[in-house]
Amino acid sequence: MIPETISVAALYQFTPFPDPEALRAPLLAACEDAGVKGTLLLAREGINGTIAGEAGGLARVLDTIRALPGCADLDVKFSAAPEMPFGRIKVRVKREIVTMGEPDIDPTLSAGHYVDPHDWNALIADPETLVIDTRNDYEVAIGSFAGALDPATPSFRDFPAWFRANRETLLEGKSRVAMFCTGGIRCEKSTSFLRSEGVEAVYHLKGGILKYLEDVPEDESLWQGECFVFDERVSLGHGLAQGTHTRCKPCGRPYPVGEA
């Protein structure tokens, strides 16, 4: 067995950055000095990304990020990899740290109710709960929670139009909505969006699928399949173990190892 020597950190924080461009160069330098690779996105609404490196170097970069305004309580999910899952470090300034295309949505003001991974099973097993997977169609294809609804959206930007078009059918006979995503960031926006649409009983999985797979034993889990991740590991399973998928180089979609 190859020792897992590389630490991987998936992180995000919604917080106002009046001048995200001014943060880019110092963050890039901190990552380069620490030998950390991956992608960090900066926007006026905050920071998002996944980075990897040796434990000490990664810890130094995370300390640098936590020192940014509003980032002291940075949301981080850790996992491990047998080798560096990124080829280089990229720090980019974007319009949004996760693109939804709804400029009036502010998760710092109106996100849904967090649900701990250990309480998630009971919530989604209730027949009055509408469970929605907010991820892209190619992510859902390799794994999801039992009974979850797949919007079949090719990108997160398509989620608002899908919900508005199907709202009446979706909510019929349901008293609450529970949503989930990989690490939690898309649910910050999707739950905030539903609340802006007048849906108040909205919940989301705290820490996302990654935290659930880390904390909930496989014999108690309602997760089926593997979880797509945006790095060279491609997918993770229970206990955040390396998955069985690789990525199609031309299209970027995941498929099981051994399949052409």
Tab-separated table of N, CA and C in Angstrom, residues 103-212:
chain	number	residue	atom	x	y	z
A	103	PRO	N	-27.179	37.409	-8.760
A	103	PRO	CA	-26.380	38.404	-8.046
A	103	PRO	C	-26.957	38.878	-6.718
A	104	ASP	N	-28.244	38.695	-6.491
A	104	ASP	CA	-28.840	39.174	-5.240
A	104	ASP	C	-28.769	38.157	-4.099
A	105	ILE	N	-28.257	36.966	-4.390
A	105	ILE	CA	-28.168	35.927	-3.356
A	105	ILE	C	-26.964	36.193	-2.457
A	106	ASP	N	-27.180	36.189	-1.156
A	106	ASP	CA	-26.099	36.388	-0.194
A	106	ASP	C	-26.198	35.329	0.909
A	107	PRO	N	-25.385	34.263	0.819
A	107	PRO	CA	-25.456	33.187	1.816
A	107	PRO	C	-25.143	33.634	3.238
A	108	THR	N	-24.429	34.757	3.385
A	108	THR	CA	-24.120	35.214	4.745
A	108	THR	C	-25.359	35.753	5.450
A	109	LEU	N	-26.408	36.020	4.681
A	109	LEU	CA	-27.631	36.582	5.261
A	109	LEU	C	-28.773	35.586	5.366
A	110	SER	N	-28.816	34.591	4.449
A	110	SER	CA	-30.036	33.771	4.406
A	110	SER	C	-29.807	32.341	3.940
A	111	ALA	N	-28.757	31.691	4.386
A	111	ALA	CA	-28.564	30.287	4.016
A	111	ALA	C	-29.521	29.399	4.802
A	112	GLY	N	-29.615	28.123	4.397
A	112	GLY	CA	-30.510	27.188	5.062
A	112	GLY	C	-29.970	26.716	6.403
A	113	HIS	N	-30.690	25.801	7.018
A	113	HIS	CA	-30.299	25.253	8.312
A	113	HIS	C	-29.283	24.127	8.110
A	114	TYR	N	-28.177	24.189	8.834
A	114	TYR	CA	-27.166	23.142	8.749
A	114	TYR	C	-27.644	21.873	9.444
A	115	VAL	N	-27.291	20.726	8.850
A	115	VAL	CA	-27.610	19.429	9.448
A	115	VAL	C	-26.315	18.640	9.594
A	116	ASP	N	-26.016	18.211	10.805
A	116	ASP	CA	-24.821	17.416	11.063
A	116	ASP	C	-24.902	16.081	10.313
A	117	PRO	N	-23.762	15.573	9.814
A	117	PRO	CA	-23.785	14.291	9.106
A	117	PRO	C	-24.478	13.164	9.859
A	118	HIS	N	-24.334	13.134	11.185
A	118	HIS	CA	-24.945	12.063	11.964
A	118	HIS	C	-26.462	12.206	12.083
A	119	ASP	N	-26.994	13.386	11.747
A	119	ASP	CA	-28.443	13.600	11.784
A	119	ASP	C	-29.067	13.560	10.391
A	120	TRP	N	-28.231	13.439	9.376
A	120	TRP	CA	-28.690	13.534	7.988
A	120	TRP	C	-29.598	12.374	7.588
A	121	ASN	N	-29.256	11.164	7.997
A	121	ASN	CA	-30.043	9.996	7.589
A	121	ASN	C	-31.507	10.119	7.990
A	122	ALA	N	-31.739	10.537	9.220
A	122	ALA	CA	-33.119	10.647	9.704
A	122	ALA	C	-33.890	11.697	8.916
A	123	LEU	N	-33.231	12.790	8.563
A	123	LEU	CA	-33.894	13.862	7.813
A	123	LEU	C	-34.299	13.388	6.420
A	124	ILE	N	-33.379	12.764	5.695
A	124	ILE	CA	-33.690	12.409	4.309
A	124	ILE	C	-34.566	11.163	4.203
A	125	ALA	N	-34.652	10.379	5.289
A	125	ALA	CA	-35.523	9.205	5.281
A	125	ALA	C	-36.992	9.563	5.518
A	126	ASP	N	-37.245	10.779	5.996
A	126	ASP	CA	-38.616	11.235	6.245
A	126	ASP	C	-39.305	11.482	4.898
A	127	PRO	N	-40.444	10.839	4.632
A	127	PRO	CA	-41.123	11.008	3.338
A	127	PRO	C	-41.596	12.430	3.058
A	128	GLU	N	-41.656	13.285	4.085
A	128	GLU	CA	-42.060	14.669	3.873
A	128	GLU	C	-40.886	15.562	3.461
A	129	THR	N	-39.688	14.965	3.374
A	129	THR	CA	-38.506	15.724	2.983
A	129	THR	C	-38.213	15.529	1.505
A	130	LEU	N	-38.107	16.628	0.762
A	130	LEU	CA	-37.651	16.593	-0.618
A	130	LEU	C	-36.131	16.703	-0.597
A	131	VAL	N	-35.452	15.691	-1.101
A	131	VAL	CA	-33.988	15.654	-1.072
A	131	VAL	C	-33.451	15.942	-2.471
A	132	ILE	N	-32.628	16.979	-2.604
A	132	ILE	CA	-32.122	17.400	-3.908
A	132	ILE	C	-30.604	17.377	-3.920
A	133	ASP	N	-30.056	16.728	-4.921
A	133	ASP	CA	-28.616	16.734	-5.179
A	133	ASP	C	-28.331	17.957	-6.052
A	134	THR	N	-27.581	18.917	-5.548
A	134	THR	CA	-27.373	20.170	-6.279
A	134	THR	C	-26.179	20.131	-7.234
A	135	ARG	N	-25.531	18.982	-7.366
A	135	ARG	CA	-24.329	18.906	-8.188
A	135	ARG	C	-24.660	18.732	-9.676
A	136	ASN	N	-23.626	18.776	-10.493
A	136	ASN	CA	-23.796	18.619	-11.937
A	136	ASN	C	-24.115	17.174	-12.297
A	137	ASP	N	-24.726	16.983	-13.462
A	137	ASP	CA	-25.196	15.654	-13.861
A	137	ASP	C	-24.096	14.594	-13.877
A	138	TYR	N	-22.891	14.958	-14.337
A	138	TYR	CA	-21.804	13.971	-14.403
A	138	TYR	C	-21.289	13.580	-13.024
A	139	GLU	N	-21.477	14.449	-12.026
A	139	GLU	CA	-21.111	14.111	-10.652
A	139	GLU	C	-22.117	13.141	-10.053
A	140	VAL	N	-23.396	13.444	-10.257
A	140	VAL	CA	-24.466	12.598	-9.714
A	140	VAL	C	-24.393	11.196	-10.313
A	141	ALA	N	-23.936	11.092	-11.554
A	141	ALA	CA	-23.937	9.808	-12.268
A	141	ALA	C	-23.100	8.736	-11.576
A	142	ILE	N	-22.099	9.116	-10.778
A	142	ILE	CA	-21.246	8.092	-10.160
A	142	ILE	C	-21.563	7.868	-8.687
A	143	GLY	N	-22.530	8.629	-8.136
A	143	GLY	CA	-22.894	8.401	-6.749
A	143	GLY	C	-23.794	9.478	-6.201
A	144	SER	N	-24.694	9.088	-5.289
A	144	SER	CA	-25.596	10.037	-4.649
A	144	SER	C	-26.247	9.353	-3.453
A	145	PHE	N	-27.073	10.100	-2.723
A	145	PHE	CA	-27.807	9.506	-1.612
A	145	PHE	C	-29.034	8.772	-2.134
A	146	ALA	N	-29.334	7.669	-1.503
A	146	ALA	CA	-30.503	6.882	-1.880
A	146	ALA	C	-31.756	7.749	-1.818
A	147	GLY	N	-32.512	7.774	-2.912
A	147	GLY	CA	-33.757	8.515	-2.960
A	147	GLY	C	-33.639	9.986	-3.296
A	148	ALA	N	-32.422	10.479	-3.515
A	148	ALA	CA	-32.248	11.898	-3.817
A	148	ALA	C	-32.672	12.209	-5.246
A	149	LEU	N	-33.195	13.408	-5.439
A	149	LEU	CA	-33.620	13.857	-6.759
A	149	LEU	C	-32.439	14.440	-7.515
A	150	ASP	N	-32.259	14.008	-8.745
A	150	ASP	CA	-31.202	14.505	-9.623
A	150	ASP	C	-31.803	15.528	-10.586
A	151	PRO	N	-31.446	16.809	-10.481
A	151	PRO	CA	-31.985	17.816	-11.403
A	151	PRO	C	-31.495	17.640	-12.842
A	152	ALA	N	-30.444	16.819	-13.041
A	152	ALA	CA	-29.872	16.575	-14.369
A	152	ALA	C	-29.405	17.873	-15.023
A	153	THR	N	-28.831	18.763	-14.215
A	153	THR	CA	-28.327	20.028	-14.728
A	153	THR	C	-26.848	19.912	-15.084
A	154	PRO	N	-26.455	20.395	-16.269
A	154	PRO	CA	-25.054	20.309	-16.662
A	154	PRO	C	-24.139	21.262	-15.904
A	155	SER	N	-24.693	22.324	-15.315
A	155	SER	CA	-23.887	23.234	-14.502
A	155	SER	C	-24.751	23.839	-13.412
A	156	PHE	N	-24.091	24.340	-12.361
A	156	PHE	CA	-24.810	24.918	-11.224
A	156	PHE	C	-25.605	26.147	-11.642
A	157	ARG	N	-25.161	26.825	-12.665
A	157	ARG	CA	-25.871	27.995	-13.172
A	157	ARG	C	-27.288	27.635	-13.630
A	158	ASP	N	-27.513	26.361	-13.989
A	158	ASP	CA	-28.826	25.928	-14.469
A	158	ASP	C	-29.814	25.631	-13.342
A	159	PHE	N	-29.326	25.583	-12.111
A	159	PHE	CA	-30.173	25.177	-10.999
A	159	PHE	C	-31.372	26.110	-10.770
A	160	PRO	N	-31.189	27.448	-10.752
A	160	PRO	CA	-32.350	28.317	-10.510
A	160	PRO	C	-33.476	28.127	-11.522
A	161	ALA	N	-33.132	28.046	-12.809
A	161	ALA	CA	-34.170	27.873	-13.839
A	161	ALA	C	-34.871	26.537	-13.673
A	162	TRP	N	-34.111	25.483	-13.327
A	162	TRP	CA	-34.709	24.159	-13.112
A	162	TRP	C	-35.708	24.209	-11.959
A	163	PHE	N	-35.329	24.840	-10.848
A	163	PHE	CA	-36.234	24.897	-9.700
A	163	PHE	C	-37.486	25.704	-10.027
A	164	ARG	N	-37.312	26.858	-10.653
A	164	ARG	CA	-38.466	27.702	-10.967
A	164	ARG	C	-39.434	26.999	-11.915
A	165	ALA	N	-38.887	26.229	-12.865
A	165	ALA	CA	-39.740	25.543	-13.837
A	165	ALA	C	-40.502	24.380	-13.220
A	166	ASN	N	-39.955	23.791	-12.148
A	166	ASN	CA	-40.546	22.578	-11.576
A	166	ASN	C	-41.060	22.759	-10.155
A	167	ARG	N	-41.069	23.965	-9.672
A	167	ARG	CA	-41.364	24.246	-8.270
A	167	ARG	C	-42.636	23.586	-7.751
A	168	GLU	N	-43.737	23.767	-8.437
A	168	GLU	CA	-45.015	23.269	-7.922
A	168	GLU	C	-45.005	21.758	-7.782
A	169	THR	N	-44.485	21.061	-8.773
A	169	THR	CA	-44.420	19.594	-8.718
A	169	THR	C	-43.472	19.133	-7.628
A	170	LEU	N	-42.332	19.802	-7.516
A	170	LEU	CA	-41.311	19.409	-6.545
A	170	LEU	C	-41.818	19.497	-5.114
A	171	LEU	N	-42.515	20.577	-4.794
A	171	LEU	CA	-42.891	20.846	-3.407
A	171	LEU	C	-44.211	20.211	-2.996
A	172	GLU	N	-44.923	19.627	-3.930
A	172	GLU	CA	-46.221	19.027	-3.606
A	172	GLU	C	-46.063	17.891	-2.592
A	173	GLY	N	-46.750	18.013	-1.478
A	173	GLY	CA	-46.720	16.975	-0.444
A	173	GLY	C	-45.469	16.966	0.407
A	174	LYS	N	-44.628	17.980	0.272
A	174	LYS	CA	-43.382	18.045	1.040
A	174	LYS	C	-43.433	19.209	2.027
A	175	SER	N	-42.908	18.977	3.227
A	175	SER	CA	-42.913	20.036	4.235
A	175	SER	C	-41.551	20.697	4.392
A	176	ARG	N	-40.527	20.108	3.778
A	176	ARG	CA	-39.186	20.672	3.893
A	176	ARG	C	-38.329	20.225	2.706
A	177	VAL	N	-37.234	20.940	2.482
A	177	VAL	CA	-36.284	20.605	1.416
A	177	VAL	C	-34.914	20.413	2.045
A	178	ALA	N	-34.239	19.321	1.676
A	178	ALA	CA	-32.874	19.063	2.126
A	178	ALA	C	-31.980	18.944	0.898
A	179	MET	N	-30.881	19.689	0.892
A	179	MET	CA	-29.979	19.678	-0.260
A	179	MET	C	-28.551	19.368	0.172
A	180	PHE	N	-27.789	18.847	-0.773
A	180	PHE	CA	-26.404	18.496	-0.468
A	180	PHE	C	-25.537	18.687	-1.702
A	181	CYS	N	-24.221	18.813	-1.449
A	181	CYS	CA	-23.242	18.942	-2.524
A	181	CYS	C	-21.919	18.381	-2.012
A	182	THR	N	-20.857	18.558	-2.752
A	182	THR	CA	-19.588	17.905	-2.427
A	182	THR	C	-19.025	18.355	-1.080
A	183	GLY	N	-18.810	19.667	-0.938
A	183	GLY	CA	-18.192	20.159	0.288
A	183	GLY	C	-19.014	21.172	1.043
A	184	GLY	N	-20.163	21.561	0.494
A	184	GLY	CA	-21.052	22.471	1.188
A	184	GLY	C	-21.260	23.817	0.532
A	185	ILE	N	-20.340	24.238	-0.337
A	185	ILE	CA	-20.423	25.606	-0.857
A	185	ILE	C	-21.610	25.824	-1.778
A	186	ARG	N	-21.911	24.864	-2.661
A	186	ARG	CA	-23.044	25.061	-3.558
A	186	ARG	C	-24.357	25.108	-2.779
A	187	CYS	N	-24.412	24.378	-1.665
A	187	CYS	CA	-25.638	24.397	-0.851
A	187	CYS	C	-25.813	25.716	-0.113
A	188	GLU	N	-24.718	26.412	0.177
A	188	GLU	CA	-24.854	27.739	0.774
A	188	GLU	C	-25.681	28.630	-0.156
A	189	LYS	N	-25.384	28.531	-1.446
A	189	LYS	CA	-26.098	29.367	-2.415
A	189	LYS	C	-27.470	28.796	-2.771
A	190	SER	N	-27.564	27.484	-2.938
A	190	SER	CA	-28.853	26.910	-3.338
A	190	SER	C	-29.895	27.057	-2.241
A	191	THR	N	-29.497	26.909	-0.975
A	191	THR	CA	-30.472	27.102	0.105
A	191	THR	C	-30.852	28.571	0.232
A	192	SER	N	-29.873	29.450	0.049
A	192	SER	CA	-30.166	30.884	0.068
A	192	SER	C	-31.112	31.250	-1.075
A	193	PHE	N	-30.901	30.630	-2.227
A	193	PHE	CA	-31.775	30.882	-3.374
A	193	PHE	C	-33.203	30.434	-3.083
A	194	LEU	N	-33.386	29.226	-2.538
A	194	LEU	CA	-34.733	28.754	-2.234
A	194	LEU	C	-35.426	29.655	-1.220
A	195	ARG	N	-34.679	30.141	-0.246
A	195	ARG	CA	-35.288	31.041	0.730
A	195	ARG	C	-35.707	32.355	0.062
A	196	SER	N	-34.922	32.806	-0.912
A	196	SER	CA	-35.308	34.024	-1.642
A	196	SER	C	-36.544	33.789	-2.492
A	197	GLU	N	-36.825	32.516	-2.803
A	197	GLU	CA	-38.012	32.154	-3.570
A	197	GLU	C	-39.207	31.858	-2.663
A	198	GLY	N	-39.041	32.080	-1.359
A	198	GLY	CA	-40.139	31.919	-0.422
A	198	GLY	C	-40.232	30.570	0.256
A	199	VAL	N	-39.237	29.705	0.077
A	199	VAL	CA	-39.225	28.392	0.733
A	199	VAL	C	-38.409	28.522	2.019
A	200	GLU	N	-39.042	28.430	3.162
A	200	GLU	CA	-38.355	28.687	4.430
A	200	GLU	C	-37.756	27.444	5.072
A	201	ALA	N	-38.418	26.303	4.954
A	201	ALA	CA	-37.937	25.078	5.600
A	201	ALA	C	-36.906	24.398	4.697
A	202	VAL	N	-35.695	24.956	4.709
A	202	VAL	CA	-34.621	24.480	3.828
A	202	VAL	C	-33.426	24.070	4.674
A	203	TYR	N	-32.890	22.892	4.386
A	203	TYR	CA	-31.786	22.329	5.162
A	203	TYR	C	-30.668	21.891	4.220
A	204	HIS	N	-29.443	21.879	4.741
A	204	HIS	CA	-28.352	21.339	3.925
A	204	HIS	C	-27.316	20.637	4.793
A	205	LEU	N	-26.645	19.680	4.177
A	205	LEU	CA	-25.692	18.809	4.862
A	205	LEU	C	-24.430	19.587	5.201
A	206	LYS	N	-24.153	19.769	6.470
A	206	LYS	CA	-22.980	20.532	6.909
A	206	LYS	C	-21.699	19.789	6.537
A	207	GLY	N	-20.836	20.471	5.822
A	207	GLY	CA	-19.585	19.850	5.386
A	207	GLY	C	-19.725	19.045	4.113
A	208	GLY	N	-20.945	18.910	3.620
A	208	GLY	CA	-21.170	18.229	2.358
A	208	GLY	C	-20.939	16.724	2.414
A	209	ILE	N	-20.927	16.143	1.229
A	209	ILE	CA	-20.736	14.695	1.100
A	209	ILE	C	-19.405	14.269	1.704
A	210	LEU	N	-18.376	15.076	1.521
A	210	LEU	CA	-17.048	14.702	2.026
A	210	LEU	C	-17.062	14.505	3.539
A	211	LYS	N	-17.730	15.389	4.254
A	211	LYS	CA	-17.788	15.252	5.714
A	211	LYS	C	-18.635	14.045	6.104
A	212	TYR	N	-19.703	13.799	5.363
A	212	TYR	CA	-20.546	12.633	5.626
A	212	TYR	C	-19.749	11.343	5.435
